[in-house]
XYZ file of C-alpha atoms in Angstrom:
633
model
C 175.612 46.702 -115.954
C 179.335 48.293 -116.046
C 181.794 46.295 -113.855
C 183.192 49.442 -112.495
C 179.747 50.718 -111.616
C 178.382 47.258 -110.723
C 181.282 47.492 -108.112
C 181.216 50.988 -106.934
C 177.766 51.345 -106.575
C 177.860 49.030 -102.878
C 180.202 51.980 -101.653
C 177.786 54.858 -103.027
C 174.987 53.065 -101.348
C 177.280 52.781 -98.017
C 177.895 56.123 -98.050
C 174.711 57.643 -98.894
C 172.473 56.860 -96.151
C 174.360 59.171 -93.862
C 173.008 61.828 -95.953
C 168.904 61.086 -94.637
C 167.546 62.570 -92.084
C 166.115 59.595 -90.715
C 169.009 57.208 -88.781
C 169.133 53.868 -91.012
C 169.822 50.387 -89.503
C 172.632 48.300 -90.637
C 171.448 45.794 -93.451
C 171.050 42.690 -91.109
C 168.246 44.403 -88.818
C 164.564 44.464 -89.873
C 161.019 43.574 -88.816
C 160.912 39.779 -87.438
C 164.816 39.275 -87.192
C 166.202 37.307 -83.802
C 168.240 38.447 -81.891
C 170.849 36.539 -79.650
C 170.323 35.238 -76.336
C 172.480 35.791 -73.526
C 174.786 38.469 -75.013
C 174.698 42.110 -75.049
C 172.670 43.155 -78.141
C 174.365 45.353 -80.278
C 172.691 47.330 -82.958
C 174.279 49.200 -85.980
C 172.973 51.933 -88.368
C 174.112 55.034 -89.778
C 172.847 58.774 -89.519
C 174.252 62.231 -89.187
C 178.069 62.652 -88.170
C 177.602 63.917 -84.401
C 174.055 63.116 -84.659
C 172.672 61.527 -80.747
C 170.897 58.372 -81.333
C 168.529 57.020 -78.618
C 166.450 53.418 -79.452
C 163.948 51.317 -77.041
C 164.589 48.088 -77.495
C 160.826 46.225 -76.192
C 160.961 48.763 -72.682
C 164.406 48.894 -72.369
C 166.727 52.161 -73.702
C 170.054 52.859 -75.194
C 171.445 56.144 -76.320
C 175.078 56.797 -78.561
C 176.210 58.835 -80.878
C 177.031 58.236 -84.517
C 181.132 59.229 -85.326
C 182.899 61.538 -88.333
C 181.057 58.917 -90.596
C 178.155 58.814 -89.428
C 178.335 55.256 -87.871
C 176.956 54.286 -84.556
C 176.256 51.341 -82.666
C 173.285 50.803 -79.792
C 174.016 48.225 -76.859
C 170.975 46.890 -74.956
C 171.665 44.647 -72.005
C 171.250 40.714 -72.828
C 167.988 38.932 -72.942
C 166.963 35.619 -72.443
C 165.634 33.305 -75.519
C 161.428 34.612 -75.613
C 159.384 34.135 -78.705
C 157.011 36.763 -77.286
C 157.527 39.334 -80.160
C 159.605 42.998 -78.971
C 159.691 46.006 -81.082
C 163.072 48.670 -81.726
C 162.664 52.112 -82.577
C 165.770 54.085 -83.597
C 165.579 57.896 -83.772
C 168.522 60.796 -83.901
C 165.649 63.193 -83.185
C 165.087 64.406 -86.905
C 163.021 60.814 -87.539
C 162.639 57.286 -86.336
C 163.098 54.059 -87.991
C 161.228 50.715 -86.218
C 161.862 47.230 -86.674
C 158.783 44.880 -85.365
C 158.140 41.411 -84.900
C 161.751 40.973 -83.099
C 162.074 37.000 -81.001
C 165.320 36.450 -78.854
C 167.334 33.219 -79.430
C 170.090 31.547 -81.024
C 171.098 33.202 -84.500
C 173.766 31.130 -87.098
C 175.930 32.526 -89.891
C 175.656 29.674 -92.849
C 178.305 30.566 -95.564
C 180.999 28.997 -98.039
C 180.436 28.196 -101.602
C 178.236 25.784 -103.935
C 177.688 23.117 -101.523
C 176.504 25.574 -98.790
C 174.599 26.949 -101.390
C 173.070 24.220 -102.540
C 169.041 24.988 -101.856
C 166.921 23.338 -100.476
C 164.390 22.108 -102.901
C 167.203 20.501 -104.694
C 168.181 18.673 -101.934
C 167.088 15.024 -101.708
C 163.737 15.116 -99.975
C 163.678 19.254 -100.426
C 160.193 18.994 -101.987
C 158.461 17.299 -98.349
C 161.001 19.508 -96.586
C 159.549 22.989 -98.318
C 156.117 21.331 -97.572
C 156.654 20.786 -93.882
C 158.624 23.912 -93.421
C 156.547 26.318 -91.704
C 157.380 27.681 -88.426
C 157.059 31.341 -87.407
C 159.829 30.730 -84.623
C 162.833 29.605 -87.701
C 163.629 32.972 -89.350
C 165.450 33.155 -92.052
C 167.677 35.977 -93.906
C 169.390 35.429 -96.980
C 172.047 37.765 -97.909
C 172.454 38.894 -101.539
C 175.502 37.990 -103.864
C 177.649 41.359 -104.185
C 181.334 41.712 -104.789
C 183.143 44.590 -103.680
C 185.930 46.319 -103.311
C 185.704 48.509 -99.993
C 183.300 47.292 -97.157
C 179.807 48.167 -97.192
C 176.973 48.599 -94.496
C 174.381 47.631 -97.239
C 173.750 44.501 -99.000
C 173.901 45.170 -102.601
C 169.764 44.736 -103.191
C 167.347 44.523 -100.743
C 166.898 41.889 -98.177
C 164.926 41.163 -95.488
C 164.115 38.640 -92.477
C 161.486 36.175 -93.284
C 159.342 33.196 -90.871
C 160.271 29.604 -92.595
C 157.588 28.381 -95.036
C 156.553 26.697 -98.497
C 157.024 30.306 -99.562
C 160.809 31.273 -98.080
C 162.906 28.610 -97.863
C 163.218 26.893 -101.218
C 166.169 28.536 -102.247
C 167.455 29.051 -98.933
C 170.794 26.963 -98.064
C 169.880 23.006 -97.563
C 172.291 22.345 -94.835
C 171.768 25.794 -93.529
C 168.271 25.464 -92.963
C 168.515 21.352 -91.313
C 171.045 22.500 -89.143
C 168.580 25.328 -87.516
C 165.592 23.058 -88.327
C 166.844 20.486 -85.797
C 167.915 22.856 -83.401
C 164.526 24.854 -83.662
C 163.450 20.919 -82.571
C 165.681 20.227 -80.120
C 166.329 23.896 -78.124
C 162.320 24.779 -78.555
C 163.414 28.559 -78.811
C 163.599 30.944 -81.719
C 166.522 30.356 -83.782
C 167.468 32.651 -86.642
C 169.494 31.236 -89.674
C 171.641 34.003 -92.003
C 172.976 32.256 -95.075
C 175.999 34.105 -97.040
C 177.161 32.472 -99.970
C 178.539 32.214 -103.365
C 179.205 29.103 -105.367
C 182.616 28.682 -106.968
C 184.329 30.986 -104.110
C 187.687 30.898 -102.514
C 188.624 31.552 -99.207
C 189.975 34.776 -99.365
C 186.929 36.481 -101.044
C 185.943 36.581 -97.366
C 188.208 37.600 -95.293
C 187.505 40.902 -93.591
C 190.193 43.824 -93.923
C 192.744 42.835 -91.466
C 193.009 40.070 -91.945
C 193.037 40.290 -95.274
C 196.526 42.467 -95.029
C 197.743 40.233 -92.701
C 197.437 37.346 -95.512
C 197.800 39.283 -98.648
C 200.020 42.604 -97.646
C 199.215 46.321 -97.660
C 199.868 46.414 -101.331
C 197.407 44.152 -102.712
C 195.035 45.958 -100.442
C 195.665 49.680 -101.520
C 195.495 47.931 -105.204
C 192.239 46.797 -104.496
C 191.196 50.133 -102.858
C 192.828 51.783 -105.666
C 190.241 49.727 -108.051
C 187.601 51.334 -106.162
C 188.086 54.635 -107.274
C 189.727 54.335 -110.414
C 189.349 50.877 -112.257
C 191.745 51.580 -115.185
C 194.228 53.111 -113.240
C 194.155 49.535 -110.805
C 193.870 47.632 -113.815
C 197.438 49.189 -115.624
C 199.124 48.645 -111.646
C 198.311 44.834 -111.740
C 199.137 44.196 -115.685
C 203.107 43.954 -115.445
C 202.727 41.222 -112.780
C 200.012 39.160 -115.384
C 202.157 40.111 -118.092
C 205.236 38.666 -116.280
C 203.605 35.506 -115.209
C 201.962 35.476 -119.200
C 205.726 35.470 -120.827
C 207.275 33.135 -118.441
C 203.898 30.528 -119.257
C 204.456 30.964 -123.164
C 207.280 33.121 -124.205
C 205.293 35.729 -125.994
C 203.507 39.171 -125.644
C 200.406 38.552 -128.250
C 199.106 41.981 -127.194
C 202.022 44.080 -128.563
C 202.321 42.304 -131.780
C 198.929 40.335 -132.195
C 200.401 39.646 -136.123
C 202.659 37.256 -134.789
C 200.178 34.638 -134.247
C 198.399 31.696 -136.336
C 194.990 33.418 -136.154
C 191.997 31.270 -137.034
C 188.202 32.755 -137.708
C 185.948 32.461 -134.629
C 182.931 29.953 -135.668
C 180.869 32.051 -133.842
C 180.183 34.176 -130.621
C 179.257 31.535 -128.265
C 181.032 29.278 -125.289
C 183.931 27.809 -126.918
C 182.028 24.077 -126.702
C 180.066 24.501 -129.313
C 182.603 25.374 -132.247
C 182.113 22.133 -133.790
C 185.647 21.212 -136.139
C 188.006 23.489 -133.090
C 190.119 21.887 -130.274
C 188.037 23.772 -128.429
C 184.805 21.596 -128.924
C 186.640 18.910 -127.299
C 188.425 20.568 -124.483
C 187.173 24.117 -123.065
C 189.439 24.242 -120.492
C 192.663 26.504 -120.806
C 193.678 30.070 -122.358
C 192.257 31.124 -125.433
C 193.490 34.571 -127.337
C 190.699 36.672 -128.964
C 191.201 39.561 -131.420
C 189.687 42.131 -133.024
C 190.067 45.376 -135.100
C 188.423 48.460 -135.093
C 189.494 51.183 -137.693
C 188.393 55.006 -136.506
C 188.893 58.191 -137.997
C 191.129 60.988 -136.734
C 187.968 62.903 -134.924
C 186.604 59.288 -133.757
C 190.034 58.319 -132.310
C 190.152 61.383 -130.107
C 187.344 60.823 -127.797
C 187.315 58.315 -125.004
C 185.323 54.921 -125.960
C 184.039 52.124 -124.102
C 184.420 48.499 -125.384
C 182.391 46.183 -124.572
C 182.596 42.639 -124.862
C 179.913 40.761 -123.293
C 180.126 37.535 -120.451
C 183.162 35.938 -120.734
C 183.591 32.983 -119.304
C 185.589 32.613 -116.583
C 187.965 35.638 -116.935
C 189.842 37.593 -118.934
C 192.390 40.490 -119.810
C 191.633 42.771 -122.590
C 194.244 45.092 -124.090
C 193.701 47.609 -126.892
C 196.730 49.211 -128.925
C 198.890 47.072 -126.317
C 196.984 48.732 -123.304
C 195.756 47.309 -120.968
C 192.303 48.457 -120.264
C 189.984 45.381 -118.286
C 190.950 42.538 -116.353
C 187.892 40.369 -114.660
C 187.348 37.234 -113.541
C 183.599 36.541 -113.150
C 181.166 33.716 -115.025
C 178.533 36.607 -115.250
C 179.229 39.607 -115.468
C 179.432 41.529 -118.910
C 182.479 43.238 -119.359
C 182.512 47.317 -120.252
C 185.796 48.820 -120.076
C 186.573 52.504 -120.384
C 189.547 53.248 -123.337
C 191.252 56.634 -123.083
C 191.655 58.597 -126.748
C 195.553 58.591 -125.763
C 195.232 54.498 -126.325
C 193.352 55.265 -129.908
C 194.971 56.486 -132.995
C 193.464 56.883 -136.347
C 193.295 53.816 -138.727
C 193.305 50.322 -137.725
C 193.402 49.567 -133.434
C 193.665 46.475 -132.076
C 191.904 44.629 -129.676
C 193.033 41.465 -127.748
C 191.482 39.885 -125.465
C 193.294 36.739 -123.264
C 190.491 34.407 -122.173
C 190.546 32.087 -119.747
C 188.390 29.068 -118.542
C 189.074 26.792 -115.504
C 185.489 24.566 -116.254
C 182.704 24.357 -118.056
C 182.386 25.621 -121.482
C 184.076 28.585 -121.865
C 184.417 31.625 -123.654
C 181.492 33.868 -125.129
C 178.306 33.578 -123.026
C 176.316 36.910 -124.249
C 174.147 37.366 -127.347
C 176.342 38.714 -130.450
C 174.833 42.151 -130.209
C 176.010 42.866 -126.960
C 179.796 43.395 -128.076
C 180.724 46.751 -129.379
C 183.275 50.079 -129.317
C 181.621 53.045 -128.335
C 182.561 56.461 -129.441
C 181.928 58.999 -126.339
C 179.239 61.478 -127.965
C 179.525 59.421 -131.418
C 178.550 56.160 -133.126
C 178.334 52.370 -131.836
C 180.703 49.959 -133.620
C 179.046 46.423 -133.338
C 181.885 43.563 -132.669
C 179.159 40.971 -133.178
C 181.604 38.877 -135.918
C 184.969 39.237 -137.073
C 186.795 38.104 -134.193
C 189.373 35.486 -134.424
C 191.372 33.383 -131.797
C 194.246 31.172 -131.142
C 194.267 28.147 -128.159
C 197.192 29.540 -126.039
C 200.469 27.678 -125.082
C 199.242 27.372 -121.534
C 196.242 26.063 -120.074
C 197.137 27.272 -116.460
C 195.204 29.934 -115.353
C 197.121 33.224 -115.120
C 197.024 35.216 -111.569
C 193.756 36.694 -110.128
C 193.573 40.145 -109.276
C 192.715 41.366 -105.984
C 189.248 42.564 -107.238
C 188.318 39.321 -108.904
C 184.519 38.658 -108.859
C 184.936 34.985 -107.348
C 187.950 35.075 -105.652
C 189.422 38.828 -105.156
C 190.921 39.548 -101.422
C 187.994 40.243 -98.775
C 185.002 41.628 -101.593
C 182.394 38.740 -100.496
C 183.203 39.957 -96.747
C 182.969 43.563 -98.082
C 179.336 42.955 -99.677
C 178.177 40.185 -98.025
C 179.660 40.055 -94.179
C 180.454 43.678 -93.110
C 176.868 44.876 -93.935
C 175.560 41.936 -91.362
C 176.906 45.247 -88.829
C 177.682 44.439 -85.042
C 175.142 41.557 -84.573
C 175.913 39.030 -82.442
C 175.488 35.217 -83.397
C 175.560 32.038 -81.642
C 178.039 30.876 -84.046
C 178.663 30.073 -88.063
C 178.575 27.020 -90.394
C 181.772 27.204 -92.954
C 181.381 24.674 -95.605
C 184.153 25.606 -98.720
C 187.179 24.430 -99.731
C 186.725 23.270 -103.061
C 187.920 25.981 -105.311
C 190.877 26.529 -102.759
C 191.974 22.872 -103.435
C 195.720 23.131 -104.684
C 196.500 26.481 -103.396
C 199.168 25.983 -100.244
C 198.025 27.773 -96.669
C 194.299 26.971 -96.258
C 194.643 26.131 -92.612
C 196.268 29.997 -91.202
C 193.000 31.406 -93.922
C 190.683 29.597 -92.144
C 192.120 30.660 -88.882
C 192.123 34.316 -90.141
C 188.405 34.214 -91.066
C 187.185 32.847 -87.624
C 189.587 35.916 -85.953
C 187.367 38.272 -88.643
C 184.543 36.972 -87.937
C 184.690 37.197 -84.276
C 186.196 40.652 -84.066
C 182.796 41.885 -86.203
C 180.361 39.414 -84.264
C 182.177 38.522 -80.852
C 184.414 35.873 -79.606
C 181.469 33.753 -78.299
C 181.046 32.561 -82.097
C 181.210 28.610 -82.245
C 182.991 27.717 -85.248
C 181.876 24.687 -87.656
C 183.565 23.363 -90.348
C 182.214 20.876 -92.982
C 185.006 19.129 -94.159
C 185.142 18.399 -97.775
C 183.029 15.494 -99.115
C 184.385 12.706 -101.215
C 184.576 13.604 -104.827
C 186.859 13.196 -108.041
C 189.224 10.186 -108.785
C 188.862 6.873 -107.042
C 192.683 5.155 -106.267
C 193.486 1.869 -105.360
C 196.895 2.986 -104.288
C 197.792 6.275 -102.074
C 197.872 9.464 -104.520
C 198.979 13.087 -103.319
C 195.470 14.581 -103.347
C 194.485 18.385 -102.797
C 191.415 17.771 -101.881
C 192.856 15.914 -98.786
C 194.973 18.174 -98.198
C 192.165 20.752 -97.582
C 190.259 18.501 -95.049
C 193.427 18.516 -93.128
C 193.684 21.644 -92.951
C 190.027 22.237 -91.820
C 191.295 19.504 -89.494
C 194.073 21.813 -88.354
C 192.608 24.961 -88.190
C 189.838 23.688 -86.320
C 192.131 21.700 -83.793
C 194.056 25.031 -83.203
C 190.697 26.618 -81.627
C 189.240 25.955 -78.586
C 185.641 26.939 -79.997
C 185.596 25.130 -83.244
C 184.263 22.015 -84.404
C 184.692 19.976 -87.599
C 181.639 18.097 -89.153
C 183.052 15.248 -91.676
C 180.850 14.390 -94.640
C 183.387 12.032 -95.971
C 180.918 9.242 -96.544
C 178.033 11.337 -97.591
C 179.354 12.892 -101.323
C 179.688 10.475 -104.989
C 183.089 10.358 -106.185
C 181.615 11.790 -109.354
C 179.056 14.486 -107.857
C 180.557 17.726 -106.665
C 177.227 18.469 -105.182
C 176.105 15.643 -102.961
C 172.147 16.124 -102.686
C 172.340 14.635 -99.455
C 171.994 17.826 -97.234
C 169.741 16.278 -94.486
C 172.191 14.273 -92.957
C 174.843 17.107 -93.239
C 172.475 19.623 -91.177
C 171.998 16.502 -88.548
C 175.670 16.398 -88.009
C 175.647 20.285 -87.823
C 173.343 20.680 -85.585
C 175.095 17.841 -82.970
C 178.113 20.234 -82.857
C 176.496 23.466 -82.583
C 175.172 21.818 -79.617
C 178.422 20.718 -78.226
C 178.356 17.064 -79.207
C 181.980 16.033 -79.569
C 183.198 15.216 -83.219
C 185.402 12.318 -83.445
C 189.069 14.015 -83.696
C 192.589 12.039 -84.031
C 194.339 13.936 -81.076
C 198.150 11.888 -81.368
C 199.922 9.174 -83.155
C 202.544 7.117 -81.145
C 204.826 4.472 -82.197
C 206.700 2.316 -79.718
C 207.033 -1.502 -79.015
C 206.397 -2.418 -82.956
C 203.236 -0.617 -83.010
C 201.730 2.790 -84.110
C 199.046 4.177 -81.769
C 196.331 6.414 -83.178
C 194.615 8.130 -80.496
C 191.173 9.706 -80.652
C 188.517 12.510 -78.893
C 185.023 12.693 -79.638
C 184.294 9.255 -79.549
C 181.223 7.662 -78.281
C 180.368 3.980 -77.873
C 183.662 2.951 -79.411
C 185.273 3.037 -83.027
C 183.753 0.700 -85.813
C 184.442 -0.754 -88.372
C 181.515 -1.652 -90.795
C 181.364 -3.756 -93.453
C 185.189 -5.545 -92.491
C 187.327 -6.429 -89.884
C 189.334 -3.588 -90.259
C 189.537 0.259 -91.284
C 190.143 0.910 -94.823
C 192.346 3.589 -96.248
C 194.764 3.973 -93.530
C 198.215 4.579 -94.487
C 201.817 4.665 -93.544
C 204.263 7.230 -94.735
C 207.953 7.910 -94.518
C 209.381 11.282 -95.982
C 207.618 11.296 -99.370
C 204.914 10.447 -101.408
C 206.941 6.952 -103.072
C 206.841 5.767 -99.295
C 203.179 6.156 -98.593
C 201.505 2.616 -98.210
C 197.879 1.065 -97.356
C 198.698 -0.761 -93.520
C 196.380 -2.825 -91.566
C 194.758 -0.973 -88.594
C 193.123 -2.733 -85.312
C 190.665 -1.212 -83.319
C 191.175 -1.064 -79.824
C 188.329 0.692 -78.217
C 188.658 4.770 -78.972
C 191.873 4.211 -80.821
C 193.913 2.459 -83.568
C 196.617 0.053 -83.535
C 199.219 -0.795 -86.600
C 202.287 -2.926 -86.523
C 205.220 -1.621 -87.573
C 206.113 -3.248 -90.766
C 209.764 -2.215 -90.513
C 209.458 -0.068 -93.313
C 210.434 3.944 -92.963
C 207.400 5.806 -91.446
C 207.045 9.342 -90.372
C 203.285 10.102 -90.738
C 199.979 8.234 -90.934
C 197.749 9.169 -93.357
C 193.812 8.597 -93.154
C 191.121 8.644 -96.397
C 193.867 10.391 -98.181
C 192.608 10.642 -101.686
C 189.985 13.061 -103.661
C 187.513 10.389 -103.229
C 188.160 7.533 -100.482
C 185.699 4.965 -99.821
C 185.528 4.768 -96.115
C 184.190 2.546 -93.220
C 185.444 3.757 -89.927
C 182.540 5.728 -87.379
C 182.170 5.529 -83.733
C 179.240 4.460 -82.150
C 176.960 6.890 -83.241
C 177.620 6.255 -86.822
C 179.600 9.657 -87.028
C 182.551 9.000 -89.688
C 186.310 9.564 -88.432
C 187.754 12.696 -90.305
C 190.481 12.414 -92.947
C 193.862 13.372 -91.721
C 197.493 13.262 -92.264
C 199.678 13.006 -88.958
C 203.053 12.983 -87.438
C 204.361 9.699 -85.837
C 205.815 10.695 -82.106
C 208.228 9.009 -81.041
């Protein structure tokens, strides 16, 4: 499918049900959905602009009336938690839509990236978990992957509300569905679980629109609504800052004068780790440059044409003459990209393409016959050999665009949250951070998507955050680590809101295993905070008569060290990374005690590395957080 239509057609869809006759719900609402307890029920659909809606929710009526765009939203008083099944009908008096099967309870957003994702039969024990999973009272929606642009009020395929079983839940989220499986055992009411999510992610794929601008500016935002409508036209805005950030990175500007590199003859088109006798076989990961020619006629080179070239693997920007005409950053998409006649001439045009991998193997991922120029009203030119390529200077990876598949500002929120509508949940599950590691300001993003989610959903949303497991290097001396740095910054955010909680999973991941299998134990710990257990939290740390004082909430039946007589991986720091040092820490009931070792020290620092191996918990075998403080004085 066409990028550009791949990502327009969520809006068309958004826009088109106000067209029926018949009103049309808002893509979370359906036949045996929950609905939240003890909060006004709000329910969201389009119809007719000025059109009066009236529903019956069980015996109990609303009436509104949809605006200018045809939106409109129902409120029904709140209802208790009753697994005694209610029916909704909707009508604007032309026709009726019904939604049957409907339980009141507790209803969780799950979302984040791969290790939300992560399903359940993959999970350790996911095959006796599928088995025993049956419950009609656990319902369970899973939202579909789309990327877009402008916000929708429709998921981008079909979706719908489903009881737990063998037959549902396999690929549903692991820690997503433990999490609601233990509080299905502990509340004994209906509990509905809504899992959003996309593997590989960053943060700011989902924040909704304002906050979004907030974060990001109003021009990044009207160049991402200016992508909606016109893709080429976005695509020519955004090259001179990639081209900018390209020249400074390597000096040159291969796509106006392609003959000034060392070409080589692609092996052949497939990811880059299989051309056996290139640099590439070895080491996939950087910027590789990829060109071709086509040579047209005089009639050929005055139509429009569309160039295709397949999956590429992660992104890429594609010029032609020196144009730029596609810029994408997606691991699966194919890339079709609309080329004026003004960019053609007759004779020999060039095509370059800059392609860029961050992991895996790189480069071409679709069959050879999928890459071609076609003429508008004319022939096919197949690009299925011939191409050659050159390893860049760089192996950074050059800016993303605010449309980017994975990582473009707000379009997972676009396609995946704004089409969830007005519905009110008992909270959400945020477990990401991974692909953001590195990139400065996660803490004020993370703030910004609980204010986005609660303006959509409602400020009663409980906030939990699964801070990031251990996994990548092992030190036995204290490193600068972005990975840290992110669990801090979950730490932060989290300690900034007075409705948050954060879940550690330090002790649960393998250093060398992005995707610790071990989901049980992650929807345990879940499920403790979305029922108000306290997570252990450092609150202060003092220093005064030679000693530091680490101070803790959340504790119960003490701190503990297992396995020693002391906590590993604590640390002392003065003002920069040189200074940081392991210190010996005491426990003294909820709290920590170091002597000062006379050494400068202006923070302490706590399972500060991508992978620390750690042994402090509190009574209930929850492990402390990681965390980087300031020393009060």
């Amino acid at each position: 499918m066409r990028k550009s239509i791949w990502f327009l057609s969520g809006i068309a869809i958004a826009f088109s049900t106000t067209a029926l006759a018949t009103p049309s719900l808002d893509a979370s609402y359906g036949d045996h959905m929950v609905l939240q307890r003890g909060q006004p029920i709000l329910i969201g659909g389009t119809a007719a602009p000025g059109a009066k809606i009236s529903g019956t929710l069980g015996s109990v009526t609303a009436t509104s009336t949809a605006d200018n765009a045809g939106n409109f939203t129902l409120t029904f008083p709140a209802r208790d938690a009753s697994a005694v099944p209610i029916t909704l009908s909707v009508t604007d008096g032309s026709g009726t839509i019904t939604a049957s099967d409907i339980l009141i309870g507790d209803v969780w957003l799950c979302s984040g990236q791969s290790n939300m994702e992560y399903t359940l039969e993959r999970s350790d024990g996911g095959a006796l978990a599928v088995q025993n999973s049956a419950d009609p009272q656990l319902r369970i929606l899973a939202v579909p992957k789309s990327s877009i642009p402008e916000p929708s009020r429709n998921f981008g395929k079909p979706a719908s509300w489903a009881a737990a079983s063998p037959a549902t839940v396999p690929d549903f989220s692991a820690a997503c569905f433990y999490m609601t499986q233990q509080l299905r055992a502990k509340l004994g009411i209906p509990i509905g679980a809504v899992g959003s999510y996309w593997g590989g992610s960053q943060i700011r794929a989902w924040m909704s629109s304002p906050s979004a601008t907030k974060l990001y500016g109003a021009d990044q935002m009207a160049l991402l609504h200016r992508y909606a409508k016109n893709p080429l036209d976005a695509v020519t805005a955004f090259a001179p800052e990639w081209e900018k950030w390209w020249k400074g990175k390597t000096g040159g500007e291969p796509w106006r004068n392609p003959a000034s590199i060392d070409w080589q003859p692609v092996p052949k088109i497939s990811p880059w780790g299989e051309w056996a006798g290139t640099p590439l076989a070895k080491n996939t990961v950087g910027n590789v440059l990829l060109r071709h020619t086509v040579d047209l006629t005089k009639q050929e080179a005055s139509a429009d044409g569309t160039l295709s070239i397949g999956i590429i693997d992660d992104g890429d920007m594609t010029f032609v003459n020196g144009h730029p005409v596609g810029d994408t950053f997606s691991w699966d998409s194919e890339r079709h990209y609309r080329v004026p006649a003004s960019y053609l001439h007759a004779g020999t045009n060039e095509i370059l393409v800059v392609a860029s991998n961050s992991w895996g193997e790189g480069g071409f991922q679709s069959p050879a016959d999928h890459l071609n120029f076609v003429i508008e009203g004319g022939k096919t030119i197949p690009l299925s050999s011939g191409w050659q390529f050159a390893v860049a200077k760089t192996s950074e990876m050059p800016p993303h665009s605010p449309w980017d598949q994975i990582a473009g500002i707000g379009v997972m929120h676009n396609g995946m949250i704004a089409p969830l509508g007005p519905m009110r949940f008992k909270g959400g599950a945020w477990y990401q951070g991974e692909s953001d590691a590195g990139i400065p300001g996660y803490a004020g993003k993370l703030s910004e998507l609980f204010a986005g989610w609660r303006r959509q959903f409602g400020n009663q949303m409980k906030m939990l955050v699964v801070q990031l497991p251990n996994y990548g290097e092992r030190s036995d001396h204290p490193v600068a680590s972005g990975w840290a740095q992110i669990r801090d910054d979950e730490r932060t955010a989290v300690a900034a809101d007075d409705n948050a909680a954060l879940v550690s999973v330090i002790d649960i991941g393998r250093f060398d295993e992005l995707h610790p299998p071990d989901k049980l134990d992650v929807g345990k710990r879940l499920a403790l905070a979305a029922e108000g257990e306290a997570m252990p939290m450092p609150t202060a740390v003092r220093s005064g008569e030679g000693k530091i004082v680490i101070t803790f909430d959340g504790i119960e039946g003490g701190l503990h060290a297992f396995s020693g007589d002391h906590p590993l991986a604590v640390e002392l720091c003065g003002l920069d990374q040189p200074s940081c040092r392991y210190a010996t820490a005491t426990i003294n009931g909820d709290s920590l005690q170091i002597a000062d070792d006379g050494k400068p020290a202006t923070r302490v620092r706590y399972a500060w590395s991508d992978a620390p191996i750690v042994n402090l918990y509190d009574g209930r075998g929850l492990p402390v957080p990681g965390f980087e403080m300031k020393i009060s004085r």
